[in-house]
mmCIF file of C-alpha atoms in Angstrom:
data_model
loop_
_atom_site.group_PDB
_atom_site.id
_atom_site.type_symbol
_atom_site.label_atom_id
_atom_site.label_comp_id
_atom_site.label_asym_id
_atom_site.label_seq_id
_atom_site.Cartn_x
_atom_site.Cartn_y
_atom_site.Cartn_z
ATOM 1 C CA MET A 1 -8.778 -4.578 -80.158
ATOM 2 C CA LEU A 2 -8.923 -6.494 -76.882
ATOM 3 C CA GLU A 3 -5.855 -4.662 -75.592
ATOM 4 C CA ASN A 4 -7.548 -1.265 -75.961
ATOM 5 C CA THR A 5 -10.581 -2.325 -73.920
ATOM 6 C CA LYS A 6 -8.416 -3.749 -71.117
ATOM 7 C CA LYS A 7 -6.543 -0.475 -70.761
ATOM 8 C CA SER A 8 -9.714 1.583 -70.651
ATOM 9 C CA ILE A 9 -11.236 -0.361 -67.745
ATOM 10 C CA ILE A 10 -10.562 1.372 -64.441
ATOM 11 C CA VAL A 11 -10.658 -0.846 -61.380
ATOM 12 C CA GLN A 12 -12.249 0.827 -58.385
ATOM 13 C CA LYS A 13 -10.601 0.235 -55.040
ATOM 14 C CA HIS A 14 -12.680 -1.556 -52.417
ATOM 15 C CA ILE A 15 -13.960 0.810 -49.721
ATOM 16 C CA PRO A 16 -14.726 -0.904 -46.388
ATOM 17 C CA ILE A 17 -18.232 -0.115 -45.113
ATOM 18 C CA ARG A 18 -19.100 -0.165 -41.398
ATOM 19 C CA LYS A 19 -22.311 0.438 -39.457
ATOM 20 C CA CYS A 20 -22.811 2.980 -36.674
ATOM 21 C CA ILE A 21 -24.073 1.183 -33.552
ATOM 22 C CA LEU A 22 -26.581 3.912 -32.725
ATOM 23 C CA CYS A 23 -28.234 5.072 -35.935
ATOM 24 C CA LYS A 24 -27.560 1.754 -37.802
ATOM 25 C CA ASN A 25 -26.569 3.627 -40.968
ATOM 26 C CA HIS A 26 -23.745 2.381 -43.169
ATOM 27 C CA PHE A 27 -20.756 4.637 -43.850
ATOM 28 C CA PRO A 28 -17.260 4.285 -45.284
ATOM 29 C CA GLN A 29 -14.926 3.164 -42.516
ATOM 30 C CA LYS A 30 -12.761 6.307 -42.719
ATOM 31 C CA ILE A 31 -15.721 8.554 -41.826
ATOM 32 C CA LEU A 32 -16.689 6.675 -38.651
ATOM 33 C CA HIS A 33 -14.946 6.887 -35.277
ATOM 34 C CA ARG A 34 -13.630 3.578 -33.964
ATOM 35 C CA PHE A 35 -13.791 2.589 -30.300
ATOM 36 C CA GLN A 36 -12.999 -0.604 -28.405
ATOM 37 C CA ILE A 37 -13.754 -1.888 -24.943
ATOM 38 C CA HIS A 38 -10.437 -3.107 -23.555
ATOM 39 C CA ASN A 39 -10.089 -4.199 -19.899
ATOM 40 C CA ASP A 40 -13.491 -2.663 -19.067
ATOM 41 C CA LYS A 41 -12.403 0.728 -20.448
ATOM 42 C CA LEU A 42 -13.436 2.436 -23.636
ATOM 43 C CA CYS A 43 -10.422 3.126 -25.867
ATOM 44 C CA HIS A 44 -10.229 5.130 -29.073
ATOM 45 C CA ASN A 45 -8.911 3.221 -32.103
ATOM 46 C CA LEU A 46 -6.479 0.576 -30.814
ATOM 47 C CA GLY A 47 -6.164 -0.802 -34.338
ATOM 48 C CA PHE A 48 -6.924 -4.478 -33.761
ATOM 49 C CA GLY A 49 -9.739 -6.665 -32.439
ATOM 50 C CA ARG A 50 -13.479 -6.086 -32.228
ATOM 51 C CA SER A 51 -14.490 -2.483 -32.622
ATOM 52 C CA ILE A 52 -17.484 -0.232 -32.123
ATOM 53 C CA TYR A 53 -18.134 2.440 -34.730
ATOM 54 C CA LEU A 54 -19.952 5.742 -34.152
ATOM 55 C CA CYS A 55 -20.762 8.482 -36.640
ATOM 56 C CA GLU A 56 -20.178 12.162 -35.848
ATOM 57 C CA LEU A 57 -23.865 12.856 -35.129
ATOM 58 C CA CYS A 58 -24.222 9.937 -32.734
ATOM 59 C CA ILE A 59 -21.218 11.007 -30.652
ATOM 60 C CA LYS A 60 -23.159 14.188 -29.917
ATOM 61 C CA SER A 61 -26.394 12.324 -29.093
ATOM 62 C CA GLU A 62 -28.076 12.001 -25.715
ATOM 63 C CA GLU A 63 -26.271 10.197 -22.916
ATOM 64 C CA LYS A 64 -29.137 7.767 -22.295
ATOM 65 C CA ILE A 65 -29.020 6.535 -25.903
ATOM 66 C CA LEU A 66 -25.229 6.107 -25.736
ATOM 67 C CA GLN A 67 -25.541 4.062 -22.531
ATOM 68 C CA LYS A 68 -28.056 1.714 -24.105
ATOM 69 C CA ALA A 69 -25.941 1.146 -27.216
ATOM 70 C CA PHE A 70 -22.692 0.529 -25.342
ATOM 71 C CA LEU A 71 -24.446 -1.784 -22.888
ATOM 72 C CA LYS A 72 -25.689 -3.948 -25.775
ATOM 73 C CA VAL A 73 -22.291 -4.098 -27.404
ATOM 74 C CA SER A 74 -20.195 -4.607 -24.271
ATOM 75 C CA LYS A 75 -22.369 -7.482 -22.961
ATOM 76 C CA LYS A 76 -21.431 -6.485 -19.416
ATOM 77 C CA LYS A 77 -24.020 -5.245 -16.962
ATOM 78 C CA HIS A 78 -21.665 -2.931 -15.101
ATOM 79 C CA PHE A 79 -20.183 -1.082 -18.098
ATOM 80 C CA GLN A 80 -21.248 2.553 -18.199
ATOM 81 C CA ILE A 81 -20.005 5.541 -20.129
ATOM 82 C CA THR A 82 -21.185 9.114 -19.986
ATOM 83 C CA GLN A 83 -21.335 11.465 -22.925
ATOM 84 C CA GLN A 84 -18.674 13.612 -21.277
ATOM 85 C CA GLU A 85 -16.288 10.638 -20.923
ATOM 86 C CA LEU A 86 -16.864 9.694 -24.550
ATOM 87 C CA LYS A 87 -16.074 13.214 -25.704
ATOM 88 C CA GLU A 88 -12.918 13.301 -23.546
ATOM 89 C CA ILE A 89 -11.721 10.004 -25.040
ATOM 90 C CA PHE A 90 -12.480 11.176 -28.550
ATOM 91 C CA PHE A 91 -11.239 14.751 -28.453
ATOM 92 C CA ASN A 92 -8.392 14.485 -25.929
ATOM 93 C CA GLY A 93 -7.186 10.989 -26.841
ATOM 94 C CA LYS A 94 -7.467 9.739 -23.253
ATOM 95 C CA ASP A 95 -7.778 5.984 -22.741
#
């Protein structure tokens, strides 16, 4: 009888959850877009190290809000990114 119950239990795979730095909502990691600040440049998804996650709606948000969020995360006073640069990095894959 114990063998039948063991076979019927389905183990769910762990889904990593991350938080968008702008809207502070939690999403599955695969849905969010991953960015990193490497050598004072914003890079799209390097695959290792500390990362910044943005949801699709926040990428399209106002430039002033993006500046404030990236300034908090980067901890550098001179780091600035425009909405246009962010879109170029995301859509064109430029680093």
